[in-house]
Short mmCIF file of N, CA and C in Angstrom, two decimals:
data_model
loop_
_atom_site.label_atom_id
_atom_site.label_comp_id
_atom_site.label_asym_id
_atom_site.label_seq_id
_atom_site.Cartn_x
_atom_site.Cartn_y
_atom_site.Cartn_z
N MET A 12 -50.32 -2.54 -26.84
CA MET A 12 -49.60 -1.60 -25.72
C MET A 12 -48.25 -1.82 -25.44
N PRO A 13 -47.46 -1.42 -25.14
CA PRO A 13 -45.94 -0.98 -24.91
C PRO A 13 -45.44 -2.48 -24.64
N GLU A 14 -44.36 -3.22 -24.93
CA GLU A 14 -44.60 -4.11 -23.36
C GLU A 14 -42.69 -4.12 -23.21
N THR A 15 -41.43 -2.59 -23.66
CA THR A 15 -40.91 -2.53 -22.26
C THR A 15 -40.83 -1.79 -21.40
N ARG A 16 -40.16 -1.55 -20.54
CA ARG A 16 -39.47 -0.05 -20.06
C ARG A 16 -39.93 0.97 -20.88
N SER A 17 -39.23 1.21 -21.34
CA SER A 17 -38.07 2.43 -22.56
C SER A 17 -39.79 2.74 -23.80
N GLU A 18 -40.46 1.86 -24.02
CA GLU A 18 -41.60 2.05 -24.74
C GLU A 18 -42.99 2.84 -23.53
N ARG A 19 -43.11 2.60 -22.58
CA ARG A 19 -43.89 2.81 -22.03
C ARG A 19 -43.73 4.61 -21.48
N VAL A 20 -41.83 4.60 -21.20
CA VAL A 20 -41.78 5.83 -20.73
C VAL A 20 -41.58 6.62 -21.63
N ALA A 21 -41.44 7.04 -23.20
CA ALA A 21 -42.07 7.10 -24.65
C ALA A 21 -43.20 7.52 -24.81
N GLN A 22 -43.90 6.69 -24.12
CA GLN A 22 -45.09 6.78 -24.52
C GLN A 22 -45.83 7.92 -23.65
N TRP A 23 -45.46 7.94 -22.26
CA TRP A 23 -45.73 8.78 -20.56
C TRP A 23 -45.07 9.68 -21.73
N ARG A 24 -44.23 10.20 -22.25
CA ARG A 24 -43.19 11.59 -22.34
C ARG A 24 -44.09 12.11 -23.19
N GLU A 25 -45.03 11.34 -24.62
CA GLU A 25 -45.75 11.92 -25.39
C GLU A 25 -47.12 12.87 -24.90
N HIS A 26 -47.71 11.69 -23.91
CA HIS A 26 -48.72 11.85 -23.07
C HIS A 26 -48.97 12.97 -22.24
N VAL A 27 -47.79 13.35 -21.34
CA VAL A 27 -47.24 14.18 -20.29
C VAL A 27 -48.24 14.95 -19.87
N ASP A 28 -49.38 15.36 -20.60
CA ASP A 28 -50.24 16.93 -20.57
C ASP A 28 -51.21 15.92 -19.24
N GLU A 29 -51.39 14.69 -19.57
CA GLU A 29 -52.35 13.60 -18.81
C GLU A 29 -51.85 13.51 -17.65
N LEU A 30 -50.80 13.24 -17.57
CA LEU A 30 -49.93 13.69 -15.95
C LEU A 30 -50.36 15.07 -15.03
N CYS A 31 -50.35 16.22 -15.77
CA CYS A 31 -50.97 17.30 -15.78
C CYS A 31 -52.56 17.60 -15.02
N ASP A 32 -52.06 17.81 -13.71
CA ASP A 32 -52.99 18.22 -12.88
C ASP A 32 -53.97 19.18 -13.15
N ASP A 33 -55.42 20.04 -12.60
CA ASP A 33 -56.11 20.96 -13.60
C ASP A 33 -55.53 21.78 -12.64
N GLY A 34 -55.27 22.78 -13.66
CA GLY A 34 -54.97 23.94 -13.66
C GLY A 34 -52.92 23.95 -14.55
N GLU A 35 -53.10 23.35 -14.14
CA GLU A 35 -51.10 22.82 -14.40
C GLU A 35 -51.31 22.65 -15.96
N SER A 36 -50.27 23.68 -16.35
CA SER A 36 -49.48 23.33 -17.58
C SER A 36 -48.01 23.72 -18.14
N VAL A 37 -48.14 22.98 -19.15
CA VAL A 37 -46.77 22.60 -20.32
C VAL A 37 -46.25 24.09 -20.42
N GLU A 38 -44.80 24.81 -19.89
CA GLU A 38 -44.48 25.50 -20.02
C GLU A 38 -43.38 25.31 -21.56
N ARG A 39 -42.33 24.06 -20.92
CA ARG A 39 -40.84 23.86 -21.84
C ARG A 39 -40.94 21.90 -21.72
N ARG A 40 -40.07 21.77 -22.38
CA ARG A 40 -40.54 20.43 -23.67
C ARG A 40 -38.42 20.14 -23.56
N ILE A 41 -38.04 19.67 -22.63
CA ILE A 41 -36.61 19.22 -23.02
C ILE A 41 -36.14 18.04 -22.78
N ASP A 42 -35.93 17.48 -24.59
CA ASP A 42 -35.74 16.51 -24.68
C ASP A 42 -34.01 16.00 -24.81
N LEU A 43 -33.43 15.45 -23.78
CA LEU A 43 -32.01 15.46 -23.53
C LEU A 43 -31.35 13.64 -23.91
N GLU A 44 -29.88 13.64 -24.19
CA GLU A 44 -30.06 12.73 -24.53
C GLU A 44 -30.42 11.13 -23.81
N ASN A 45 -30.44 10.96 -22.56
CA ASN A 45 -31.24 10.09 -21.75
C ASN A 45 -32.22 10.27 -20.62
N ALA A 46 -32.28 11.62 -21.16
CA ALA A 46 -33.65 12.08 -20.42
C ALA A 46 -34.39 12.71 -21.00
N THR A 47 -36.35 12.94 -20.66
CA THR A 47 -36.88 13.95 -20.88
C THR A 47 -37.20 14.92 -19.70
N VAL A 48 -37.35 16.54 -20.06
CA VAL A 48 -37.62 17.13 -18.62
C VAL A 48 -38.78 17.96 -18.88
N ILE A 49 -39.71 18.40 -17.95
CA ILE A 49 -40.72 18.65 -18.83
C ILE A 49 -40.72 20.07 -17.09
N VAL A 50 -40.93 20.92 -17.82
CA VAL A 50 -41.03 21.66 -17.01
C VAL A 50 -42.69 22.61 -16.31
N THR A 51 -43.40 22.54 -15.77
CA THR A 51 -45.03 22.61 -16.03
C THR A 51 -45.27 24.20 -15.06
N ASN A 52 -46.31 24.53 -15.16
CA ASN A 52 -46.41 25.93 -13.86
C ASN A 52 -46.34 26.30 -12.59
N ARG A 53 -46.50 24.37 -11.80
CA ARG A 53 -46.24 24.15 -10.75
C ARG A 53 -45.32 23.06 -10.23
N ARG A 54 -45.20 22.33 -11.27
CA ARG A 54 -43.56 21.64 -11.35
C ARG A 54 -42.81 21.12 -11.79
N VAL A 55 -41.57 20.27 -11.75
CA VAL A 55 -40.74 20.04 -12.57
C VAL A 55 -40.82 18.57 -13.27
N MET A 56 -41.05 18.06 -13.94
CA MET A 56 -40.82 16.72 -14.20
C MET A 56 -40.53 15.86 -14.49
N THR A 57 -39.19 15.32 -14.60
CA THR A 57 -38.22 13.84 -15.26
C THR A 57 -38.54 12.52 -16.11
N PHE A 58 -38.02 12.07 -16.69
CA PHE A 58 -38.15 10.90 -17.25
C PHE A 58 -37.18 10.31 -17.93
N VAL A 59 -36.68 9.11 -16.28
CA VAL A 59 -34.87 8.18 -17.45
C VAL A 59 -35.57 7.28 -17.78
N PRO A 60 -36.29 6.84 -18.31
CA PRO A 60 -36.01 5.83 -19.21
C PRO A 60 -35.61 4.00 -18.48
N ASP A 61 -33.97 4.44 -18.45
CA ASP A 61 -32.54 3.35 -18.39
C ASP A 61 -32.62 3.66 -17.05
N ALA A 62 -32.80 4.48 -16.02
CA ALA A 62 -33.05 4.53 -14.99
C ALA A 62 -32.80 2.93 -13.78
N GLY A 63 -32.38 2.91 -13.12
CA GLY A 63 -32.59 1.64 -12.33
C GLY A 63 -33.65 1.88 -11.12
N GLY A 64 -33.97 2.94 -10.51
CA GLY A 64 -34.79 3.18 -9.79
C GLY A 64 -36.29 3.78 -10.28
N PRO A 65 -37.02 4.59 -9.42
CA PRO A 65 -38.27 5.36 -10.18
C PRO A 65 -37.63 5.94 -11.05
N VAL A 66 -39.07 5.61 -13.09
CA VAL A 66 -38.94 6.98 -14.34
C VAL A 66 -39.39 7.49 -14.29
N PHE A 67 -39.83 7.98 -13.39
CA PHE A 67 -40.75 9.00 -12.86
C PHE A 67 -40.45 10.31 -11.99
N HIS A 68 -40.02 11.13 -11.99
CA HIS A 68 -39.78 12.05 -10.44
C HIS A 68 -40.06 13.26 -11.03
N HIS A 69 -40.65 14.41 -10.34
CA HIS A 69 -41.11 14.89 -9.42
C HIS A 69 -40.90 16.10 -8.84
N ALA A 70 -40.87 17.42 -9.17
CA ALA A 70 -40.22 18.36 -8.34
C ALA A 70 -41.94 19.77 -7.69
N GLU A 71 -42.07 20.56 -6.85
CA GLU A 71 -43.10 21.03 -6.70
C GLU A 71 -42.00 22.38 -7.01
N ARG A 72 -42.09 22.76 -8.17
CA ARG A 72 -41.98 24.49 -7.59
C ARG A 72 -42.78 25.28 -7.02
N PRO A 73 -41.14 26.55 -5.89
CA PRO A 73 -41.34 27.02 -4.89
C PRO A 73 -42.60 28.32 -5.26
N ASN A 74 -42.96 28.74 -4.72
CA ASN A 74 -44.01 29.92 -4.92
C ASN A 74 -43.64 31.27 -4.64
N VAL A 75 -42.89 31.22 -6.17
CA VAL A 75 -42.39 32.61 -6.79
C VAL A 75 -42.89 33.44 -6.88
N GLY A 76 -42.81 34.76 -6.47
CA GLY A 76 -43.58 36.08 -7.23
C GLY A 76 -42.71 36.56 -8.63
N THR A 77 -42.04 36.71 -8.13
CA THR A 77 -41.14 37.58 -9.61
C THR A 77 -39.61 37.22 -8.67
N VAL A 78 -38.64 36.95 -9.44
CA VAL A 78 -37.35 37.05 -10.51
C VAL A 78 -36.75 38.24 -10.65
N SER A 79 -36.52 38.85 -10.19
CA SER A 79 -35.17 40.37 -10.87
C SER A 79 -33.91 40.08 -10.24
N VAL A 80 -33.15 40.38 -11.39
CA VAL A 80 -31.43 40.87 -11.30
C VAL A 80 -30.94 41.87 -11.57
N GLU A 81 -30.23 42.30 -10.54
CA GLU A 81 -30.12 43.76 -9.95
C GLU A 81 -27.88 43.66 -10.42
N THR A 82 -27.73 44.65 -10.81
CA THR A 82 -26.42 45.16 -11.32
C THR A 82 -26.52 46.09 -11.24
N ALA A 83 -26.19 46.91 -9.65
CA ALA A 83 -25.64 47.71 -9.27
C ALA A 83 -23.71 47.92 -8.97
N ASP A 84 -24.03 46.49 -8.73
CA ASP A 84 -22.06 46.68 -8.86
C ASP A 84 -21.13 46.42 -10.67
N ARG A 85 -22.12 45.94 -10.70
CA ARG A 85 -21.60 46.01 -12.64
C ARG A 85 -21.81 47.27 -12.80
N LEU A 86 -22.53 48.13 -12.67
CA LEU A 86 -23.30 49.35 -13.37
C LEU A 86 -21.60 49.88 -12.44
N GLY A 87 -21.75 50.35 -11.02
CA GLY A 87 -20.72 50.59 -10.16
C GLY A 87 -19.20 50.54 -10.63
N ARG A 88 -19.02 49.22 -11.10
CA ARG A 88 -17.63 49.35 -11.83
C ARG A 88 -17.24 49.84 -13.34
N LEU A 89 -18.14 50.05 -14.05
CA LEU A 89 -18.39 50.72 -15.27
C LEU A 89 -18.14 52.00 -14.88
N PHE A 90 -18.61 52.29 -13.66
CA PHE A 90 -18.80 53.66 -13.40
C PHE A 90 -17.56 54.23 -12.93
N ARG A 91 -16.67 53.31 -11.95
CA ARG A 91 -15.28 53.74 -11.18
C ARG A 91 -14.03 53.52 -12.84
N GLY A 92 -14.42 52.90 -14.01
CA GLY A 92 -13.50 53.02 -14.82
C GLY A 92 -13.33 53.69 -15.98
N VAL A 93 -14.88 54.50 -15.83
CA VAL A 93 -14.85 55.81 -16.69
C VAL A 93 -15.09 57.41 -15.76
N VAL A 94 -14.54 57.22 -15.16
CA VAL A 94 -13.74 58.30 -13.31
C VAL A 94 -12.84 57.53 -13.56
N ALA A 95 -11.71 56.75 -13.89
CA ALA A 95 -10.73 56.42 -13.53
C ALA A 95 -10.16 57.08 -15.41
N ALA A 96 -10.26 56.88 -16.25
CA ALA A 96 -10.36 57.46 -17.44
C ALA A 96 -10.32 58.64 -17.93
N PHE A 97 -11.10 59.26 -17.00
CA PHE A 97 -11.10 60.46 -17.33
C PHE A 97 -10.28 61.10 -16.26
N VAL A 98 -9.84 60.51 -15.50
CA VAL A 98 -8.84 61.10 -14.43
C VAL A 98 -7.65 61.26 -15.52
N GLY A 99 -7.25 59.87 -15.86
CA GLY A 99 -6.15 59.88 -16.77
C GLY A 99 -6.27 61.04 -17.98
N VAL A 100 -7.18 60.65 -18.51
CA VAL A 100 -6.97 61.82 -19.70
C VAL A 100 -6.58 63.28 -19.18
N GLY A 101 -7.48 63.74 -18.68
CA GLY A 101 -7.35 64.92 -17.60
C GLY A 101 -5.68 65.35 -17.28
N LEU A 102 -4.84 64.50 -16.50
CA LEU A 102 -3.22 64.33 -16.41
C LEU A 102 -3.17 64.25 -17.25
N LEU A 103 -3.16 63.34 -18.28
CA LEU A 103 -2.38 63.43 -19.96
C LEU A 103 -2.52 64.89 -20.51
N GLU A 104 -3.53 65.22 -19.75
CA GLU A 104 -3.86 66.60 -21.08
C GLU A 104 -3.10 68.00 -20.89
N THR A 105 -3.18 67.92 -18.91
CA THR A 105 -2.55 68.54 -18.08
C THR A 105 -0.74 68.77 -18.49
N ALA A 106 -0.19 67.42 -18.38
CA ALA A 106 0.65 67.76 -18.70
C ALA A 106 0.93 67.38 -20.13
N ARG A 107 0.61 66.86 -21.16
CA ARG A 107 0.34 68.50 -23.27
C ARG A 107 0.18 69.31 -22.59
N ALA A 108 -0.03 70.15 -21.85
CA ALA A 108 -0.38 71.82 -22.51
C ALA A 108 -0.19 72.58 -21.39
N VAL A 109 0.34 71.76 -20.34
CA VAL A 109 1.87 72.75 -19.40
C VAL A 109 2.78 71.92 -18.61
N ASN A 110 4.02 73.20 -19.10
CA ASN A 110 5.36 72.67 -18.96
C ASN A 110 5.53 73.30 -17.28
N PHE A 111 5.48 72.67 -16.40
CA PHE A 111 5.97 73.50 -14.62
C PHE A 111 7.28 73.87 -14.96
N VAL A 112 8.37 73.58 -15.73
CA VAL A 112 9.79 74.05 -15.61
C VAL A 112 9.46 75.70 -16.35
N ASP A 113 8.53 75.68 -17.11
CA ASP A 113 8.88 77.41 -17.79
C ASP A 113 8.54 78.29 -16.67
N TYR A 114 7.47 78.09 -15.63
CA TYR A 114 7.13 78.82 -14.04
C TYR A 114 8.27 79.09 -14.05
N VAL A 115 9.67 78.84 -14.12
CA VAL A 115 11.02 78.63 -12.94
C VAL A 115 11.86 80.45 -13.61
N PRO A 116 11.78 81.10 -12.96
CA PRO A 116 11.94 82.46 -12.99
C PRO A 116 14.22 82.29 -14.11
N ALA A 117 14.29 83.17 -15.62
CA ALA A 117 15.75 82.76 -15.72
C ALA A 117 16.92 82.67 -14.48
N SER A 118 17.73 82.21 -14.42
CA SER A 118 18.26 82.03 -13.18
C SER A 118 20.05 82.90 -13.80
N GLY A 119 20.31 83.80 -13.00
CA GLY A 119 21.16 84.40 -12.91
C GLY A 119 20.81 86.01 -12.65
N LEU A 120 20.78 86.73 -11.91
CA LEU A 120 21.07 88.23 -11.57
C LEU A 120 21.58 89.75 -12.07
N GLN A 121 21.05 90.08 -12.24
CA GLN A 121 20.92 91.14 -13.04
C GLN A 121 22.33 91.79 -12.67
N ASP A 122 23.55 92.74 -13.13
CA ASP A 122 24.27 93.06 -13.59
C ASP A 122 24.27 94.21 -12.03
N THR A 123 25.37 94.06 -11.02
CA THR A 123 24.72 94.38 -9.61
C THR A 123 26.21 96.07 -9.40
N GLY A 124 26.94 94.99 -10.71
CA GLY A 124 28.19 96.13 -10.35
C GLY A 124 28.93 95.80 -9.18
N PRO A 125 29.88 96.75 -8.53
CA PRO A 125 30.92 96.21 -8.04
C PRO A 125 30.62 95.86 -5.98
N LEU A 126 29.20 95.29 -5.97
CA LEU A 126 28.94 94.91 -4.53
C LEU A 126 29.55 93.27 -4.13
N PRO A 127 30.26 93.83 -3.05
CA PRO A 127 30.90 92.65 -2.86
C PRO A 127 30.17 91.70 -1.86
N GLY A 128 30.42 90.18 -2.63
CA GLY A 128 29.82 89.01 -1.80
C GLY A 128 28.83 88.83 -3.26
N SER A 129 28.45 89.81 -3.73
CA SER A 129 27.23 88.91 -5.20
C SER A 129 28.39 87.82 -5.89
N ASN A 130 28.69 87.25 -5.70
CA ASN A 130 29.38 86.10 -6.94
C ASN A 130 28.83 84.36 -5.39
N PRO A 131 28.75 85.18 -4.29
CA PRO A 131 27.81 83.33 -3.83
C PRO A 131 26.46 83.99 -2.79
N ILE A 132 25.84 84.79 -3.79
CA ILE A 132 24.24 84.42 -3.53
C ILE A 132 24.04 84.91 -4.96
N ASP A 133 25.11 85.23 -5.98
CA ASP A 133 24.48 84.54 -7.66
C ASP A 133 24.06 82.64 -7.39
N ARG A 134 25.41 81.88 -6.74
CA ARG A 134 25.55 80.67 -6.56
C ARG A 134 24.70 79.89 -5.92
N LEU A 135 23.78 80.76 -4.75
CA LEU A 135 23.22 80.18 -4.20
C LEU A 135 22.05 80.50 -4.62
N VAL A 136 20.71 81.69 -5.01
CA VAL A 136 20.42 81.76 -5.81
C VAL A 136 19.93 80.66 -7.01
N ASP A 137 21.18 80.77 -8.69
CA ASP A 137 21.26 79.89 -9.03
C ASP A 137 21.47 78.40 -9.01
N GLY A 138 21.09 77.95 -7.47
CA GLY A 138 22.23 76.29 -6.97
C GLY A 138 19.73 76.17 -6.37
N ALA A 139 18.93 77.49 -5.97
CA ALA A 139 17.66 77.17 -5.67
C ALA A 139 16.64 77.14 -6.42
N LEU A 140 17.08 77.93 -7.71
CA LEU A 140 16.69 77.98 -8.89
C LEU A 140 16.45 77.14 -9.90
N SER A 141 17.76 76.34 -10.07
CA SER A 141 18.16 74.93 -10.87
C SER A 141 17.19 73.60 -8.97
N ALA A 142 16.81 74.27 -8.51
CA ALA A 142 16.50 72.72 -7.56
C ALA A 142 14.72 72.65 -7.44
N ILE A 143 14.29 74.47 -8.03
CA ILE A 143 13.45 74.02 -8.37
C ILE A 143 12.78 73.80 -9.48
N GLU A 144 13.63 73.57 -10.65
CA GLU A 144 13.68 73.48 -11.41
C GLU A 144 13.59 72.29 -11.90
N THR A 145 14.11 71.24 -11.25
CA THR A 145 14.34 69.85 -11.59
C THR A 145 13.14 69.36 -10.65
N ILE A 146 12.10 70.14 -9.80
CA ILE A 146 11.23 69.34 -8.34
C ILE A 146 9.59 69.38 -9.69
N LEU A 147 10.03 71.13 -10.65
CA LEU A 147 8.69 71.05 -10.66
C LEU A 147 9.00 69.75 -12.77
N LEU A 148 10.54 69.13 -12.98
CA LEU A 148 10.27 68.63 -13.94
C LEU A 148 10.28 67.34 -13.99
N VAL A 149 9.84 66.80 -12.44
CA VAL A 149 9.82 65.29 -12.19
C VAL A 149 8.31 65.51 -12.09
N LEU A 150 8.41 66.94 -11.48
CA LEU A 150 6.14 66.78 -11.41
C LEU A 150 5.99 66.67 -12.50
N ASP A 151 6.64 67.00 -13.71
CA ASP A 151 5.81 67.19 -15.03
C ASP A 151 5.87 65.74 -15.43
N TRP A 152 7.05 65.35 -15.07
CA TRP A 152 6.88 63.33 -15.04
C TRP A 152 5.78 63.23 -14.23
N VAL A 153 5.18 62.99 -13.73
CA VAL A 153 4.40 62.03 -12.04
C VAL A 153 3.26 62.88 -12.81
N VAL A 154 2.62 63.71 -13.31
CA VAL A 154 1.67 63.85 -13.66
C VAL A 154 1.37 63.48 -15.12
N LEU A 155 2.15 63.31 -15.94
CA LEU A 155 2.71 62.47 -17.52
C LEU A 155 1.99 60.83 -17.00
N LEU A 156 3.12 60.30 -16.24
CA LEU A 156 2.95 59.32 -16.25
C LEU A 156 1.36 58.36 -15.36
N SER A 157 1.21 59.34 -13.50
CA SER A 157 0.11 59.13 -13.82
C SER A 157 -0.98 59.08 -14.49
N GLY A 158 -1.36 60.02 -15.41
CA GLY A 158 -2.23 60.11 -16.49
C GLY A 158 -2.27 58.25 -17.62
N GLY A 159 -0.69 58.12 -17.56
CA GLY A 159 -1.03 56.58 -18.38
C GLY A 159 -1.37 55.92 -17.56
N VAL A 160 -1.27 55.71 -15.79
CA VAL A 160 -1.47 55.05 -14.68
C VAL A 160 -3.16 54.70 -14.85
N ALA A 161 -3.56 56.19 -14.73
CA ALA A 161 -5.07 55.82 -14.42
C ALA A 161 -6.11 55.64 -15.85
N LEU A 162 -5.25 55.55 -16.81
CA LEU A 162 -6.30 55.10 -18.30
C LEU A 162 -5.67 53.71 -18.24
N ALA A 163 -4.41 53.15 -17.62
CA ALA A 163 -4.32 51.54 -17.55
C ALA A 163 -5.72 50.77 -16.93
N VAL A 164 -5.77 51.46 -15.55
CA VAL A 164 -5.94 51.18 -14.21
C VAL A 164 -7.70 51.35 -14.78
N ALA A 165 -7.94 52.12 -15.87
CA ALA A 165 -9.47 52.04 -16.56
C ALA A 165 -9.75 51.45 -17.51
N ALA A 166 -8.73 51.01 -18.60
CA ALA A 166 -8.86 49.84 -19.47
C ALA A 166 -8.60 48.62 -18.88
N ALA A 167 -8.27 48.67 -17.70
CA ALA A 167 -8.57 47.17 -16.96
C ALA A 167 -9.70 47.00 -16.20
N ILE A 168 -11.05 48.08 -15.12
CA ILE A 168 -11.76 47.23 -15.06
C ILE A 168 -12.83 47.52 -15.61
N VAL A 169 -12.73 48.49 -17.17
CA VAL A 169 -13.98 48.30 -17.88
C VAL A 169 -13.76 46.88 -18.57
N TRP A 170 -12.16 46.09 -19.16
CA TRP A 170 -11.78 44.79 -19.92
C TRP A 170 -12.43 44.19 -18.70
N ARG A 171 -13.07 44.17 -17.09
CA ARG A 171 -13.11 43.48 -16.61
C ARG A 171 -14.45 43.92 -16.76
N TYR A 172 -15.49 44.64 -16.53
CA TYR A 172 -16.92 45.02 -16.78
C TYR A 172 -17.20 43.80 -18.30
N VAL A 173 -16.82 44.03 -18.98
CA VAL A 173 -16.82 43.35 -20.29
C VAL A 173 -17.65 41.88 -20.27
#
């Protein structure tokens, strides 16, 4: 017959199936440093030999039919990352393949001869074409930088997903 409290708890830990009700079976047994936890199909039992109060505690498990884990939010993040990567690659490929400045016609009018006032018209057309060329050059850079930013955002989203 065990004499100390720890010995009695150790004996019950070894014969926990005697504490089970009819139809109750042990599913898991976890031995910790200062306690033993036993999970049955109906309740959770703990044995704590060094506790000041009761040595044996139990809690009924709820009647749960099934448990499922849904990952819609995480897959949504991955989808947003893939879309951002697709947009980034598309913008970078557009910036590589298309040079918008090439669409500006060559500046300068054809020699029209001694028409009066042709120099101010030349300057006006050259100024307009130069402004359009500058705007299209800025557009080239905006497309390139937008592609880089989209790829960086895609990398951050995928990193967070992982």
